[in-house]
Amino acid sequence: MKLDRRISIAPMMDWTDRHDRYFLRLIAPHVLLYTEMVTSQALIHGDVSRHLAFSEIEHPVALQLGGSDPAQLAHCAKLGESYGYDEINLNVGCPSDRVKSGHFGACLMLEPGRVADCIAAMIAAVSIPVTVKCRIGVDNEDSYEQLASFIDKIHTAGCQVFIIHARKAWLNGLSPKQNREIPPLRYDVVRQIKRDFPMLSVVINGGIKTVKEIEEHLHFVDGVMIGREAYSNPYFLAEIERSFFASEEPRSRQAVINALMPYVTEQIQQGARLSNITRHILGLFQSQKGARLWRRYLSENAHKIGAGVEVLVGAMNIINEVS
Ligand SMILES: Cc1cc2nc3c(=O)[nH]c(=O)nc-3n(C[C@H](O)[C@H](O)[C@H](O)COP(=O)(O)O)c2cc1C
């Protein structure tokens, strides 16, 4: 499958799980979705199906892996391919302590040789694209030359696609959340990488919230990855579909919920809790009449024991009453 990388939704731990991706796909048929990061250790020692199972409707969907051992990552990439993922992505951008102690994520930007070995091993193991998500630098190792040399090494190992969060990361002193807010955005750096490596597919990420901004970025790079805005304001994806994919008119918010109901019923039958699904849909009516009532009704009712699809029906009734 040739992936359209113009617009993708970022990997976000605890947020872009399979339930969220299913929901986002009902709004946006075309954007490329990413899983949360799954570590190679979790796949090697844990329940593979729990980590990797997803619904057909989620395609195109990329699996993001975290790790730093070439053989283990190659094994996990193969597992991902066998589950049907359309791409394997290596996380070289996440700065959390847990990630640092596991020796992967953003700290790997300081070890381009190791990342190159990982990428080469993963590429040799699968026939789907293997991509990298990184920052523009870490700590004081943040010169343009260092970034360009990192990209060059990983490209030489065979990677053709780089998703670059246009901020450096501080490995000590800032929380992951602060590392998404405090280091300044440097879109110019990412654009320069595209100019210097025109053969690569370069996807820009960080702080992008409007269709206008996406349009602007697409003059300079191949794709745009959206993170937090897609989660807090998921119906933004309908605007993206209209603007970039010229597809049929996207589902209305109500139609999205109607289409979600059979999935909710099925997942609850399989043991999921309603609140595990509804926590992702709280922002659906953002800026619409009834948004607060929607949130409140779901938050108060979805966690109750035995809660099922009738809670969604109740929440929809409230929206219909106020609109
Ligand atoms: C809750 C949360 C979890 C995240 N988890 C991951 C992750 O697992 N892997 C990763 O590469 N980036 C992760 N990120 C970073 C996002 O992928 C993205 O790079 C960042 O939020 C910047 O994009 P944005 O400004 O559009 O949100 C996470 C971000 C958030 C908000």
Coordinates of N, CA and C in Angstrom, one line a residue, residues 96-207:
S96 N 10.8 10.8 28.0 CA 10.4 10.5 29.4 C 11.5 9.7 30.1
D97 N 11.5 9.8 31.5 CA 12.5 9.1 32.3 C 12.4 7.6 32.0
R98 N 11.2 7.1 31.9 CA 11.1 5.6 31.7 C 11.7 5.2 30.4
V99 N 11.6 6.1 29.4 CA 12.2 5.8 28.1 C 13.7 5.9 28.2
K100 N 14.2 6.9 29.0 CA 15.6 7.1 29.1 C 16.2 5.9 29.7
S101 N 15.6 5.4 30.8 CA 16.2 4.3 31.6 C 16.1 3.0 30.7
G102 N 15.2 2.9 29.9 CA 15.1 1.8 28.9 C 16.0 2.0 27.8
H103 N 16.7 3.1 27.7 CA 17.7 3.4 26.7 C 17.0 3.4 25.3
F104 N 16.0 4.2 25.1 CA 15.4 4.4 23.8 C 14.7 5.7 23.8
G105 N 14.1 6.1 22.7 CA 13.5 7.4 22.6 C 14.5 8.4 22.2
A106 N 14.3 9.7 22.7 CA 15.1 10.8 22.3 C 16.6 10.7 22.6
C107 N 16.9 10.0 23.7 CA 18.4 9.8 24.0 C 19.1 9.1 22.8
L108 N 18.4 8.4 22.0 CA 19.1 7.7 20.9 C 19.6 8.7 19.8
M109 N 19.1 9.9 19.9 CA 19.6 10.9 18.9 C 21.1 11.1 19.1
L110 N 21.6 10.8 20.3 CA 23.0 10.9 20.6 C 23.8 9.7 20.1
E111 N 23.1 8.7 19.6 CA 23.7 7.5 19.1 C 23.3 7.1 17.7
P112 N 23.6 8.0 16.8 CA 23.1 7.7 15.4 C 23.6 6.3 14.9
G113 N 24.8 5.9 15.3 CA 25.3 4.6 14.8 C 24.3 3.5 15.2
R114 N 23.9 3.5 16.5 CA 23.0 2.5 17.0 C 21.6 2.6 16.3
V115 N 21.1 3.8 16.1 CA 19.8 3.9 15.4 C 20.0 3.4 14.0
A116 N 21.1 3.7 13.3 CA 21.3 3.2 12.0 C 21.3 1.6 12.0
D117 N 21.9 1.0 13.0 CA 21.9 -0.4 13.0 C 20.5 -1.0 13.2
C118 N 19.7 -0.3 14.1 CA 18.3 -0.7 14.4 C 17.5 -0.6 13.1
I119 N 17.6 0.5 12.4 CA 16.8 0.7 11.2 C 17.2 -0.3 10.1
A120 N 18.5 -0.5 9.9 CA 19.0 -1.5 8.9 C 18.4 -2.9 9.2
A121 N 18.4 -3.3 10.5 CA 17.9 -4.6 10.9 C 16.4 -4.7 10.7
M122 N 15.7 -3.6 11.0 CA 14.2 -3.6 10.8 C 13.9 -3.6 9.3
I123 N 14.6 -2.9 8.5 CA 14.3 -2.8 7.1 C 14.6 -4.2 6.5
A124 N 15.6 -4.9 6.9 CA 15.9 -6.2 6.4 C 14.9 -7.2 6.8
A125 N 14.1 -7.0 7.9 CA 13.2 -8.0 8.4 C 11.8 -7.9 7.8
V126 N 11.5 -6.7 7.2 CA 10.1 -6.5 6.7 C 10.1 -5.9 5.3
S127 N 8.9 -6.0 4.7 CA 8.8 -5.3 3.4 C 7.9 -4.1 3.4
I128 N 7.4 -3.7 4.5 CA 6.7 -2.4 4.6 C 7.6 -1.3 5.0
P129 N 7.2 0.0 4.8 CA 8.2 1.1 5.1 C 8.6 1.1 6.6
V130 N 9.8 1.4 6.9 CA 10.3 1.6 8.2 C 10.7 3.1 8.3
T131 N 10.2 3.8 9.3 CA 10.4 5.2 9.4 C 10.9 5.6 10.8
V132 N 11.3 6.9 10.9 CA 11.9 7.3 12.1 C 11.1 8.6 12.6
K133 N 10.8 8.7 13.8 CA 10.3 9.9 14.4 C 11.3 10.5 15.4
C134 N 11.8 11.7 15.1 CA 12.8 12.2 16.0 C 12.6 13.7 16.3
R135 N 13.4 14.3 17.1 CA 13.4 15.7 17.4 C 14.5 16.4 16.6
I136 N 14.6 17.7 16.7 CA 15.7 18.4 16.0 C 17.0 18.4 16.8
G137 N 17.0 17.9 18.0 CA 18.2 17.8 18.8 C 17.9 17.5 20.2
V138 N 18.9 17.2 21.0 CA 18.7 16.9 22.4 C 19.8 17.7 23.2
D139 N 19.4 18.2 24.4 CA 20.3 18.9 25.3 C 21.1 19.9 24.5
N140 N 22.4 20.0 24.7 CA 23.2 20.9 23.9 C 23.7 20.4 22.6
E141 N 23.3 19.2 22.3 CA 23.7 18.6 21.0 C 22.6 19.0 20.0
D142 N 22.6 20.2 19.7 CA 21.4 20.7 18.9 C 21.8 21.6 17.7
S143 N 23.0 21.4 17.2 CA 23.3 22.2 16.0 C 22.7 21.6 14.8
Y144 N 22.5 22.4 13.8 CA 22.0 21.9 12.5 C 22.8 20.8 11.9
E145 N 24.2 21.0 12.1 CA 25.1 20.0 11.5 C 24.9 18.6 12.1
Q146 N 24.7 18.6 13.5 CA 24.4 17.3 14.1 C 23.2 16.7 13.7
L147 N 22.1 17.5 13.5 CA 20.9 16.9 13.0 C 21.0 16.3 11.6
A148 N 21.7 17.1 10.8 CA 21.9 16.7 9.4 C 22.7 15.4 9.3
S149 N 23.7 15.3 10.2 CA 24.6 14.2 10.2 C 23.8 12.9 10.7
F150 N 22.9 13.2 11.7 CA 22.0 12.1 12.2 C 21.1 11.6 11.0
I151 N 20.5 12.5 10.3 CA 19.6 12.1 9.3 C 20.3 11.4 8.2
D152 N 21.5 11.9 7.8 CA 22.3 11.3 6.8 C 22.7 9.8 7.1
K153 N 23.1 9.6 8.4 CA 23.4 8.2 8.8 C 22.2 7.3 8.7
I154 N 21.1 7.8 9.1 CA 19.9 6.9 9.2 C 19.4 6.7 7.7
H155 N 19.5 7.7 6.9 CA 19.1 7.6 5.5 C 20.1 6.5 4.8
T156 N 21.3 6.6 5.1 CA 22.3 5.7 4.5 C 21.9 4.2 5.0
A157 N 21.3 4.1 6.1 CA 20.9 2.7 6.6 C 19.6 2.3 5.9
G158 N 19.0 3.2 5.1 CA 17.9 2.8 4.3 C 16.6 3.5 4.6
C159 N 16.5 4.4 5.6 CA 15.3 5.0 6.0 C 15.0 6.2 5.0
Q160 N 13.8 6.2 4.5 CA 13.4 7.2 3.5 C 12.4 8.3 4.1
V161 N 11.9 8.0 5.3 CA 10.9 8.9 5.8 C 11.2 9.3 7.2
F162 N 11.3 10.6 7.4 CA 11.6 11.2 8.8 C 10.4 12.1 9.2
I163 N 9.9 11.8 10.4 CA 8.9 12.6 11.0 C 9.7 13.4 12.1
I164 N 9.7 14.7 11.9 CA 10.5 15.5 12.8 C 9.7 16.4 13.6
H165 N 9.7 16.2 15.0 CA 9.1 17.1 15.9 C 10.0 18.3 16.0
A166 N 9.5 19.5 15.6 CA 10.4 20.7 15.4 C 10.8 21.4 16.7
R167 N 11.2 20.6 17.7 CA 11.7 21.1 18.9 C 12.8 20.2 19.4
K168 N 13.8 20.8 20.1 CA 14.7 19.9 20.8 C 14.1 19.3 22.0
A169 N 14.7 18.3 22.6 CA 14.2 17.8 23.9 C 15.4 18.0 24.9
W170 N 15.0 18.3 26.2 CA 15.9 18.3 27.3 C 15.8 17.0 28.0
L171 N 16.8 16.2 28.1 CA 16.7 14.9 28.7 C 16.6 15.0 30.2
N172 N 17.2 16.1 30.8 CA 17.1 16.2 32.2 C 16.4 17.5 32.6
G173 N 15.6 17.5 33.6 CA 15.0 18.7 34.1 C 13.6 19.0 33.6
L174 N 13.2 18.6 32.4 CA 11.9 18.9 31.9 C 11.1 17.6 31.9
S175 N 9.8 17.7 32.3 CA 8.9 16.5 32.1 C 8.6 16.4 30.6
P176 N 8.0 15.2 30.3 CA 7.6 15.0 28.9 C 6.7 16.1 28.4
K177 N 5.7 16.5 29.3 CA 4.8 17.5 28.9 C 5.5 18.8 28.7
Q178 N 6.4 19.2 29.6 CA 7.2 20.5 29.4 C 8.0 20.4 28.1
N179 N 8.5 19.2 27.8 CA 9.3 19.0 26.6 C 8.5 19.1 25.3
R180 N 7.1 19.2 25.5 CA 6.3 19.4 24.3 C 5.9 20.9 24.2
E181 N 6.3 21.7 25.3 CA 5.8 23.0 25.3 C 6.9 24.1 25.4
I182 N 8.0 23.7 26.2 CA 9.0 24.8 26.5 C 10.0 25.0 25.4
P183 N 10.7 23.9 24.9 CA 11.7 24.2 23.8 C 11.0 24.8 22.6
P184 N 11.5 25.9 22.1 CA 10.8 26.6 21.0 C 10.7 25.8 19.7
L185 N 9.6 26.0 19.0 CA 9.4 25.4 17.7 C 10.3 26.0 16.7
R186 N 11.0 25.1 15.9 CA 11.9 25.6 14.9 C 11.5 24.9 13.6
Y187 N 10.4 25.4 13.0 CA 10.0 24.9 11.7 C 11.1 25.1 10.6
D188 N 11.8 26.2 10.7 CA 12.9 26.5 9.8 C 13.9 25.3 9.7
V189 N 14.2 24.7 10.8 CA 15.2 23.6 10.8 C 14.7 22.4 10.0
V190 N 13.4 22.1 10.2 CA 12.8 21.0 9.5 C 12.8 21.3 8.0
R191 N 12.4 22.5 7.7 CA 12.3 22.8 6.2 C 13.7 22.8 5.6
Q192 N 14.7 23.2 6.4 CA 16.1 23.1 5.8 C 16.5 21.7 5.6
I193 N 16.1 20.8 6.4 CA 16.4 19.3 6.2 C 15.8 18.9 4.9
K194 N 14.5 19.3 4.6 CA 13.9 18.9 3.4 C 14.7 19.5 2.2
R195 N 15.2 20.7 2.3 CA 16.0 21.3 1.2 C 17.3 20.6 1.0
D196 N 17.9 20.2 2.1 CA 19.2 19.5 2.0 C 19.1 18.0 1.7
F197 N 17.9 17.4 1.9 CA 17.7 16.0 1.6 C 16.4 15.9 0.8
P198 N 16.5 16.4 -0.4 CA 15.2 16.5 -1.2 C 14.7 15.1 -1.5
M199 N 15.6 14.1 -1.5 CA 15.1 12.7 -1.8 C 14.3 12.1 -0.7
L200 N 14.3 12.7 0.5 CA 13.6 12.1 1.6 C 12.2 12.6 1.7
S201 N 11.4 11.8 2.3 CA 10.0 12.3 2.7 C 10.1 12.8 4.1
V202 N 9.9 14.1 4.2 CA 10.0 14.8 5.5 C 8.6 15.2 6.0
V203 N 8.3 14.8 7.2 CA 7.0 15.1 7.8 C 7.3 16.0 9.0
I204 N 6.6 17.1 9.1 CA 6.8 18.1 10.2 C 5.8 17.9 11.3
N205 N 6.2 18.1 12.5 CA 5.3 17.9 13.6 C 5.6 18.9 14.7
G206 N 4.5 19.3 15.4 CA 4.7 20.2 16.6 C 3.9 21.4 16.5
G207 N 2.9 21.5 17.3 CA 2.1 22.8 17.5 C 1.2 23.2 16.3

